[in-house]
Coordinates of C-alpha atoms and ligand atoms in Angstrom, one line a residue:
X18 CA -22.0 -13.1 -50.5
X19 CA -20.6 -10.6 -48.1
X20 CA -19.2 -7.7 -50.6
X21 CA -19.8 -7.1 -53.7
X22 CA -16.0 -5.7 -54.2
X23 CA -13.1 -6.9 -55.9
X24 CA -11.5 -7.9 -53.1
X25 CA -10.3 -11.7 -53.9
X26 CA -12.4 -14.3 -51.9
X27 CA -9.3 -15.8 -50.1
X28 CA -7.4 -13.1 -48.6
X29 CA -7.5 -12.1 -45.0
X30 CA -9.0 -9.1 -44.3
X31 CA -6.8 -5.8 -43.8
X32 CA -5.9 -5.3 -40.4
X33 CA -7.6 -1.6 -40.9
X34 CA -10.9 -3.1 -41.6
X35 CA -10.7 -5.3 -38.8
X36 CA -9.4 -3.0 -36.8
X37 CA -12.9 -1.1 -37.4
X38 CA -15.3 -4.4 -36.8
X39 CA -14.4 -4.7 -33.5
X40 CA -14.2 -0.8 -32.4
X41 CA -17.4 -1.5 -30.5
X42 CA -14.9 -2.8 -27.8
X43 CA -13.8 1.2 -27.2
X44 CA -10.6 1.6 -27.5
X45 CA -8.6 4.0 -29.0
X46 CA -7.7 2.6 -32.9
X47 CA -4.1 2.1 -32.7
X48 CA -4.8 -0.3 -29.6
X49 CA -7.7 -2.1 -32.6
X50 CA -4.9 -2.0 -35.1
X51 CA -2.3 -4.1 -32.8
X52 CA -5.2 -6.6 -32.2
X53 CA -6.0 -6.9 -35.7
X54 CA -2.6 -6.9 -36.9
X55 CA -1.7 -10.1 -33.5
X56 CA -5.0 -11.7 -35.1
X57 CA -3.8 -11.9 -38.3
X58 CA -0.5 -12.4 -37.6
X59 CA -1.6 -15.5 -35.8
X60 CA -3.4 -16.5 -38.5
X61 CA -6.7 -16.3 -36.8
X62 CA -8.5 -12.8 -37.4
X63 CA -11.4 -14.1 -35.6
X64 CA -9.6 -13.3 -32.4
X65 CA -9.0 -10.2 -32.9
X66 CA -12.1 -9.3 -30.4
X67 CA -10.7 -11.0 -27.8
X68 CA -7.2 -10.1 -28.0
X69 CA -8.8 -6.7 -27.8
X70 CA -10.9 -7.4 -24.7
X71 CA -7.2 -8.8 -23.1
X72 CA -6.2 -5.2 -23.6
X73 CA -9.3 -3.1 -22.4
X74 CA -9.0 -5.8 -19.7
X75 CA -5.5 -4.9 -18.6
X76 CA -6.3 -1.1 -18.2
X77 CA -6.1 0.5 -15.3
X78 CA -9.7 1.3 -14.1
X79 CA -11.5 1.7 -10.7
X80 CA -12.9 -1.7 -9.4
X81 CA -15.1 -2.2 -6.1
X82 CA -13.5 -4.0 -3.2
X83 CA -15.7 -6.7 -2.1
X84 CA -12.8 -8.8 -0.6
X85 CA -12.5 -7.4 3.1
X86 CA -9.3 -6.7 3.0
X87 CA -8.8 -2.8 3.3
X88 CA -5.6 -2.1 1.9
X89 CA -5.9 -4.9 -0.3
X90 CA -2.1 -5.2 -2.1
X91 CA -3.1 -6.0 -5.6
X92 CA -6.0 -3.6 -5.6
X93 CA -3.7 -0.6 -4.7
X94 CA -3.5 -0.9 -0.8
X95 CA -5.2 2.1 0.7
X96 CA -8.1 3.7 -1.3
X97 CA -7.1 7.3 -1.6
X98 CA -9.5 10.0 -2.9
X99 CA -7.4 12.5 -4.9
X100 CA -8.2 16.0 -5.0
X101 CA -5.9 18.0 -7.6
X102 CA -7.6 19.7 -10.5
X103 CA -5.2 20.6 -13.5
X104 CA -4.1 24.2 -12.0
X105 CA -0.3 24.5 -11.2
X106 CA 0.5 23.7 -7.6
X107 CA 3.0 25.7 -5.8
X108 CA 5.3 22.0 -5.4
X109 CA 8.3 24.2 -5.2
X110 CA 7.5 27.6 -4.7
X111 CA 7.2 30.1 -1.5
X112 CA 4.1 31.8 -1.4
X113 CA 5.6 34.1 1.0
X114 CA 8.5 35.1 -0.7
X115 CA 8.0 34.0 -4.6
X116 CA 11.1 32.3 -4.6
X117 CA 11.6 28.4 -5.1
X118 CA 10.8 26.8 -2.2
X119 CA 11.3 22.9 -1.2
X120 CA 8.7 20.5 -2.1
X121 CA 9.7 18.2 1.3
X122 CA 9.4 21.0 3.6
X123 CA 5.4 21.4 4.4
X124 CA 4.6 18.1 4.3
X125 CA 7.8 17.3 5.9
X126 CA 6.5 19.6 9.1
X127 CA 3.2 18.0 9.1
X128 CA 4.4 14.6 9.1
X129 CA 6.3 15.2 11.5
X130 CA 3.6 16.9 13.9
X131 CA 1.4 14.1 13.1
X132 CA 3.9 11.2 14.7
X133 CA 6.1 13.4 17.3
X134 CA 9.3 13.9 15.1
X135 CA 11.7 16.5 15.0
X136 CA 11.6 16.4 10.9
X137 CA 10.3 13.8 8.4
X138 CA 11.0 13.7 4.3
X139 CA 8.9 11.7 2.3
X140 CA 10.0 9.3 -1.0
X141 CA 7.9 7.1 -3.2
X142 CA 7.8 3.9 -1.2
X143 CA 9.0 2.7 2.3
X144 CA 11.4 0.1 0.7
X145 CA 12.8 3.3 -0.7
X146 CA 12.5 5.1 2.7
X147 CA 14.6 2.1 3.8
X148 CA 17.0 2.3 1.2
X149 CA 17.7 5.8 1.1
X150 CA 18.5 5.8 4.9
X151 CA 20.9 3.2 4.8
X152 CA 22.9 5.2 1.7
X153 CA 22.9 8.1 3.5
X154 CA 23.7 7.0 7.3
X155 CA 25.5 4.0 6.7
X156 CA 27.3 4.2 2.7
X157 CA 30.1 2.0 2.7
X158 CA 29.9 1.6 6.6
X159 CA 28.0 -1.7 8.6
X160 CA 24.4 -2.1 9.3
X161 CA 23.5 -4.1 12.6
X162 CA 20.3 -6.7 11.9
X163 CA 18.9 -9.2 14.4
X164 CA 18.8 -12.4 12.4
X165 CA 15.5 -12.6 13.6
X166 CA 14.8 -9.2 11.5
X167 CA 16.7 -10.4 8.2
X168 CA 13.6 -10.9 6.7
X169 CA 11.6 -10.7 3.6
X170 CA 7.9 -8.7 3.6
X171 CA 6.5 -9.2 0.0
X172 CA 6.8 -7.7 -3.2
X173 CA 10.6 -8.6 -3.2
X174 CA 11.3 -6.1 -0.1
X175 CA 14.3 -8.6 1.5
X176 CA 16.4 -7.0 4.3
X177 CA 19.9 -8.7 2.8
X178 CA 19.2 -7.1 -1.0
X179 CA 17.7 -3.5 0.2
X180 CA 21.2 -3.3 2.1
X181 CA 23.4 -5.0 -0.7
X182 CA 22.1 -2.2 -3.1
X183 CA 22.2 0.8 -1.1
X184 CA 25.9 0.0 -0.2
X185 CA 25.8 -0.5 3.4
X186 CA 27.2 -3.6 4.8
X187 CA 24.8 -6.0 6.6
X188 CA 26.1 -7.1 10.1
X189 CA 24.1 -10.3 11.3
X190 CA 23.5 -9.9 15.2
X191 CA 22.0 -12.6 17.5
X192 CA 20.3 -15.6 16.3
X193 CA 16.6 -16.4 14.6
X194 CA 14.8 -16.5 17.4
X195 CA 16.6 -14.5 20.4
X196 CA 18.9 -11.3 20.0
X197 CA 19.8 -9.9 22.8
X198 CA 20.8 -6.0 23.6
X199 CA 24.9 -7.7 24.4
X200 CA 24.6 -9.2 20.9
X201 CA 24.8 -5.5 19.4
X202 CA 27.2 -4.6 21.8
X203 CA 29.7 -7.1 20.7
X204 CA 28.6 -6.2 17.2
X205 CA 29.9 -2.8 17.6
X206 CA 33.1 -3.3 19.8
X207 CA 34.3 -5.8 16.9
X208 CA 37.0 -4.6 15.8
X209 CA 36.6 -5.8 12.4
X210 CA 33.2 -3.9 12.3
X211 CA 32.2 -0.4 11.5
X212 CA 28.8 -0.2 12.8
X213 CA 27.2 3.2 11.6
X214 CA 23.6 2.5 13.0
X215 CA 21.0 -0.1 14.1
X216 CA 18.5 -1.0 12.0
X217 CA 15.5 -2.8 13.6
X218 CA 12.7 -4.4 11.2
X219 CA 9.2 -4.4 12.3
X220 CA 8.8 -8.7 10.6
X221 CA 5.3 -7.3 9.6
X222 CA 3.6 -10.2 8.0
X223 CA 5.0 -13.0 10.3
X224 CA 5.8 -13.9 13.5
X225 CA 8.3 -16.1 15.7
X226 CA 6.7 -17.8 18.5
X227 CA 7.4 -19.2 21.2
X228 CA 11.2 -19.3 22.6
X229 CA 12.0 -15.3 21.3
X230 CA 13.3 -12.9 22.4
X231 CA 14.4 -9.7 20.6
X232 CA 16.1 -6.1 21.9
X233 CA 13.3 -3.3 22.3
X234 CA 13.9 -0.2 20.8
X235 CA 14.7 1.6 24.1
X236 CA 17.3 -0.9 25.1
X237 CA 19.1 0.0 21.7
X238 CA 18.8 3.4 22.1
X239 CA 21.7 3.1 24.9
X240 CA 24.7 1.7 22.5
X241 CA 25.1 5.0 20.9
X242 CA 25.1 4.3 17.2
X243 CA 21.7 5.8 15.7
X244 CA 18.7 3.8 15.9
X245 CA 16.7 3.5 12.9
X246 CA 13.3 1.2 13.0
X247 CA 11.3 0.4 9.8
X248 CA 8.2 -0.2 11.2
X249 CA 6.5 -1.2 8.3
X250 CA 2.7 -0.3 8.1
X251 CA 2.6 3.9 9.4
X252 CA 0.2 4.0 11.9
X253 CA 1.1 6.9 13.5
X254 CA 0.3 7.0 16.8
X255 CA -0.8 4.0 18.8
X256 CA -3.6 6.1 21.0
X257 CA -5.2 6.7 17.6
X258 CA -6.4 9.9 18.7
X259 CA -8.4 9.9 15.3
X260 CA -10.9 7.6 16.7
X261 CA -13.4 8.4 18.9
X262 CA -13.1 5.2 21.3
X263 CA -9.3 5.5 20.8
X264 CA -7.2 2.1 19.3
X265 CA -9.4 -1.0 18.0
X266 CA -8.6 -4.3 19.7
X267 CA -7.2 -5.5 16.0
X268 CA -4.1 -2.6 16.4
X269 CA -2.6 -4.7 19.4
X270 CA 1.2 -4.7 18.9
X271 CA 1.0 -2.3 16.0
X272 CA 4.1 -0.5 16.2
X273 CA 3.7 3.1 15.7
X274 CA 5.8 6.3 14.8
X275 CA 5.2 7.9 18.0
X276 CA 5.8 5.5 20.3
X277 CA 8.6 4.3 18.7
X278 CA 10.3 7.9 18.6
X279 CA 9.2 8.1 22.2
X280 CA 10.9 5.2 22.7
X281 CA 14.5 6.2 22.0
X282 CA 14.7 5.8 17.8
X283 CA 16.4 8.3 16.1
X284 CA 14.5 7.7 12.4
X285 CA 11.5 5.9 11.8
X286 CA 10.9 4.5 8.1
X287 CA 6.9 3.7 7.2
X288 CA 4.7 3.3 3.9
X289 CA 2.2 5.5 3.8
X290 CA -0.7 3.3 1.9
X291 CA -0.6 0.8 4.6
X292 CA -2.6 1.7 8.4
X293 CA -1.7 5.3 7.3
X294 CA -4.2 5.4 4.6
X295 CA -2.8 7.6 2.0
X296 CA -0.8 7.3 -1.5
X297 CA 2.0 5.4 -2.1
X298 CA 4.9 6.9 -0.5
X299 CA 7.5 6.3 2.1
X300 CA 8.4 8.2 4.6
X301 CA 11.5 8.7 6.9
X302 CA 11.1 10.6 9.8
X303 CA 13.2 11.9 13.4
X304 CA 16.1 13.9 14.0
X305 CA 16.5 16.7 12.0
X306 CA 19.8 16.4 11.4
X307 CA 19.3 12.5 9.7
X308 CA 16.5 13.9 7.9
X309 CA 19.0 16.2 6.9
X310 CA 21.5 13.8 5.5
X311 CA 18.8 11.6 3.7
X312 CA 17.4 14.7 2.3
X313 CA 20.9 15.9 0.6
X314 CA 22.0 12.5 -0.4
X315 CA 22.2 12.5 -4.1
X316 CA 19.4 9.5 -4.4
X317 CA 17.1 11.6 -2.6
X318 CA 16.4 13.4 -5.9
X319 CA 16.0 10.1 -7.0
X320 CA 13.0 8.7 -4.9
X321 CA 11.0 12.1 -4.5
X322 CA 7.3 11.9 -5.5
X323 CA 5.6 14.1 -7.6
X324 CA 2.8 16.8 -6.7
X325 CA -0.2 14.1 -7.5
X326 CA 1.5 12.3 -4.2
X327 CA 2.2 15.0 -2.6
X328 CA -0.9 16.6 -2.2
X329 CA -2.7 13.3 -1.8
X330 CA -0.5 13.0 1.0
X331 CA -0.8 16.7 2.5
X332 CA -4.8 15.6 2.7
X333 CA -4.2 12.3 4.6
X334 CA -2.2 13.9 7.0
X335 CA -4.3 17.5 7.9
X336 CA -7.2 14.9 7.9
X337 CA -5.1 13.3 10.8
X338 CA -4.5 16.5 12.5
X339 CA -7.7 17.6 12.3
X340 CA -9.1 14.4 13.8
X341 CA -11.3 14.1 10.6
X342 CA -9.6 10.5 9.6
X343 CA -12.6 8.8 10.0
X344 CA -14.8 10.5 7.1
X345 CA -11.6 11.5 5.3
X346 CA -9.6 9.0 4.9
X347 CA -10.8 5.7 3.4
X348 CA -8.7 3.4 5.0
X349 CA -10.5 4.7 8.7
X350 CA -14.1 5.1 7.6
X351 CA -13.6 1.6 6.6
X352 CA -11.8 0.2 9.6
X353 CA -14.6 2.2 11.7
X354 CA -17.3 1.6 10.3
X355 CA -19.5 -0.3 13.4
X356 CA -20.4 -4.1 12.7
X357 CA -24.4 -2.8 12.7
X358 CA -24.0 0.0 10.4
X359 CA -22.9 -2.8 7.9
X360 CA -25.2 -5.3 9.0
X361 CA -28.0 -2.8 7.9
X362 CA -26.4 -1.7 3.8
X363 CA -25.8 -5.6 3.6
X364 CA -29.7 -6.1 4.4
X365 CA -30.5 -2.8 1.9
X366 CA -28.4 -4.2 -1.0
X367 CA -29.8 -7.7 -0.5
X368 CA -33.3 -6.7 -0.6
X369 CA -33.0 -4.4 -3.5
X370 CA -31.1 -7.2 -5.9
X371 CA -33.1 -9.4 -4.9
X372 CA -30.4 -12.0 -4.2
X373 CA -28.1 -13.1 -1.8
X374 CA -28.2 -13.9 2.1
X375 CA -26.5 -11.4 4.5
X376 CA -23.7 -13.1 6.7
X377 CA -21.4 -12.8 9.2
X378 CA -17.3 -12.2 8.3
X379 CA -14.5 -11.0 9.0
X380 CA -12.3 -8.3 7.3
X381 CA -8.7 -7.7 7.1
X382 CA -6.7 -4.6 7.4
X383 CA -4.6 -5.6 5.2
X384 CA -1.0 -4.7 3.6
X385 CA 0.8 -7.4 5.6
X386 CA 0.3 -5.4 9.1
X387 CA -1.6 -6.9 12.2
X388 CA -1.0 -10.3 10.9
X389 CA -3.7 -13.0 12.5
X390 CA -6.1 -9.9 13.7
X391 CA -9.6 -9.6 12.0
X392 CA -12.3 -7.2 12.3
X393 CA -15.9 -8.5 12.6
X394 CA -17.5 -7.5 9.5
X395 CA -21.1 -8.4 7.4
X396 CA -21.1 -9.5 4.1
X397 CA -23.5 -10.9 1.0
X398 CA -22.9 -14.0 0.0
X399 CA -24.0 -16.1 -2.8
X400 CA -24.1 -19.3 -3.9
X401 CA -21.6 -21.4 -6.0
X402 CA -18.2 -19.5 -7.1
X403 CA -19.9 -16.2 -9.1
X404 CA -15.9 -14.4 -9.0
X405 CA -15.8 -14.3 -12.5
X406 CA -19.0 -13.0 -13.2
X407 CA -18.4 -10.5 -10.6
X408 CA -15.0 -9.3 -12.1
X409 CA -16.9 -9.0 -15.8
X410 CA -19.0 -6.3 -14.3
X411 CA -18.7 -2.6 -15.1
X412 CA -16.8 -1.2 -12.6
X413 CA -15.4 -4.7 -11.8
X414 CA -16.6 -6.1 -8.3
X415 CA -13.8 -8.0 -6.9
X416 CA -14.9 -10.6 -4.2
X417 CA -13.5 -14.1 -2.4
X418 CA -14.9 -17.8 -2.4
X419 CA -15.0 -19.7 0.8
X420 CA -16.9 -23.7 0.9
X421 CA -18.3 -23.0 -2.4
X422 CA -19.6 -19.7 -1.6
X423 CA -19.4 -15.8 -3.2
X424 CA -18.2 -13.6 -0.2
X425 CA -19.1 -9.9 -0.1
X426 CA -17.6 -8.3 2.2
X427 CA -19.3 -4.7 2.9
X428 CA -16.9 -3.0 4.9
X429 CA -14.8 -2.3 2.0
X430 CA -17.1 -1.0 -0.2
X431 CA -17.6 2.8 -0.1
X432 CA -21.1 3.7 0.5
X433 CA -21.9 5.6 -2.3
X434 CA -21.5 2.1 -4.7
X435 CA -23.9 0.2 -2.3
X436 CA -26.7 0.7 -5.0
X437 CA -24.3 -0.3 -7.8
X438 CA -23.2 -3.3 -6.0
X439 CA -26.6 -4.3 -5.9
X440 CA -28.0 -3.7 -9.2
X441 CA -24.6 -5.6 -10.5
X442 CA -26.1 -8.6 -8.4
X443 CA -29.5 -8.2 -9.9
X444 CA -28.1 -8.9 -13.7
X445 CA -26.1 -11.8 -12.4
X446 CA -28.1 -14.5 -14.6
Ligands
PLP30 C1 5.6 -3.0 3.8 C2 6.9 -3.0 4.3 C3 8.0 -2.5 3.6 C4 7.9 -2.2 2.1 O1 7.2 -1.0 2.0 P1 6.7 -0.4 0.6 O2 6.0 0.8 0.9 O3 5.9 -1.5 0.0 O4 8.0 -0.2 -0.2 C5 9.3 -2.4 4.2 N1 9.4 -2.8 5.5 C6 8.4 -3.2 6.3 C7 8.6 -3.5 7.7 C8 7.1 -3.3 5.7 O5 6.1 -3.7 6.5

């Protein structure tokens, strides 16, 4: 006998009292309440726990990146530390004069310092960056695309829709694999065409080889239509004068904002959570006068980030300026980190879980740029497939399987979580 109330036998409990047996799973009530209430509603109350765990599972919460990948797409891309406490921030204010100021303008200088450019404005993604360019530049007016550049990079970021909805009109130039600099040409003296600008996309996360061919940005540079090249992943310069032995063998053919200024484009477009390391953001950056036009183009207002970005972003890039990238910005410690200095915390967390066997790997830098390059890497692994077990943990350890084997991967594991990686490995059963 479970109550001595007069509650009749039969009747499902209320969904408040359920609500309260299962608040051991921590979460506010109203989130109980909607599990009770899908429980009962489904005529099972006994699930009511696990349709609450479905919840507290879908929260957003810090997990540990065991996978290698450093800006790992579905865990965020680029780790970011952000430093805000709840003060006001002066976004859009002029601590000189105490009148509004512009929230684009200082981080718009030090962007720009940081890759060469005359001006840069940042927005909340690149396909944004992208999309905002080609509104402002090109509204109504045609857009000349290689073929070989019409392409598609992930998370629904296709060349053909980005134009279609920022109003531009998309000229195919050339063919798949070979576009030569007299294909643009004829693109532009068409006399049914209206060519505004070129737009050259950096394919990112594939490649054409063998019989290719394709128009550098310097050869474009001479048709004189502006030049715009979304190159993708935002590393900034391709001398990497953040690292002390200069670029890692795993950049090679990296485009970078720099160089590709240098090289004759008149805007670059980047993400800057990919090689750049920071928060989610896009950024467009050159002439001043472009910048100009994206910045005044009523979607501008649109695609502007808030402080929290802003001032994650102002860190990443004074952290680049003051050649401090590799302690202060995740995605670089990582990507630096020497193969022994791994080697050795693989050994330390091994020995003090008391399980596992240390191995050689390889990580990945992730976020679709330097496709086929790896970095040589050192990782746990365990046997059998222990992913779910892993992901169960508190904070979640995500990790990768390979021949029936648990992969750890240490490189992309911060430090600091070495001994909670290894006391989550100790109370695997
Ligand atoms: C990643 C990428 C994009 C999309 O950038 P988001 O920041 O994800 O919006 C666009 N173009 C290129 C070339 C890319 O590599």
């Amino acid at each position: 006998m479970a109550s001595d109330t007069n509650e009749p036998i039969a009747r499902p409990p209320s969904v408040d009292a359920l609500a309260r047996s299962i608040a051991h799973v921590g979460l506010p009530h109203p989130l109980l309440v909607d599990a009770a209430r899908r429980a009962i509603a489904a005529g099972d109350p006994s699930r009511a726990e696990s349709i609450a765990r479905d919840t507290a599972d879908a929260l957003l919460v810090p997990v540990i990146n065991g996978t290698g990948v450093i800006a790992h797409t579905n865990l965020g891309r680029s780790p970011v530390a952000v430093r805000q406490d709840a003060r006001a921030q002066n976004l859009e204010f002029d601590l000189r004069t105490g009148q509004r100021g512009s929230r684009q303008a200082g981080i718009g200088r030090l962007v720009a310092l940081s890759c060469g450019a005359e001006d840069a404005i940042v927005v909340n993604n690149n396909a944004a960056a992208v999309m905002l360019v080609l509104a402002a530049l090109a509204g109504g007016r045609d857009v000349a695309v290689s073929r070989g550049e019409s392409v598609e990079i992930g998370g629904g970021f296709r060349v053909p829709e980005v134009m279609e909805q920022s109003g531009a009109r998309l000229v195919d130039v050339g063919t798949t694999n070979r576009t030569r600099l007299n294909d643009y040409r004829k693109a532009i003296a068409h006399k049914r065409n209206d060519v505004a600008m070129v737009l050259k996309v950096h394919p990112s996360n594939y490649r054409v080889e063998g019989f290719v061919e394709e128009t550098s940005v310097h050869e474009l540079s001479s048709l004189g239509v502006p030049v715009v090249a979304d190159i993708g992943s935002g590393l900034l310069d391709a001398a990497c004068p953040w690292l002390p032995d200069g670029p890692p063998d795993w950049l090679n053919g990296e485009p970078a904002a720099r160089q590709t200024l240098a090289a004759g484009a008149d805007l670059v477009t980047f993400s800057g959570d990919k090689l750049m390391g920071g928060p989610q953001s896009g950024i467009i950056a050159g002439r001043a006068d472009l910048v100009k036009a994206c910045a005044s183009h009523p979607l501008a207002r649109a695609l502007r980030p808030g402080g929290l970005v802003l001032s994650a972003l102002h860190h990443t890039v004074l952290a680049y300026l003051a050649r401090t990238a590799t302690t202060d910005v995740p995605f670089w410690r990582m990507a630096a980190t020497p193969w022994s200095v791994l080697r050795t915390r693989a050994e330390a967390i091994v020995t003090e879980a008391g399980r596992g066997v240390v191995a050689d790997c390889d990580s990945l830098p992730g976020a679709g740029s330097t496709p086929g390059a790896s970095i040589p890497s050192a990782a746990i692994v365990l046997d059998g497939d222990r992913l779910e077990s892993l992901r169960r943990a508190t904070p979640p350890l995500i990790a990768r399987v390979r021949d029936d084997s648990t992969i750890i991967d240490v490189r992309t594991i911060d430090p600091g979580d070495d001994g909670v990686v290894a006391s989550i490995l100790r109370s695997l059963d």
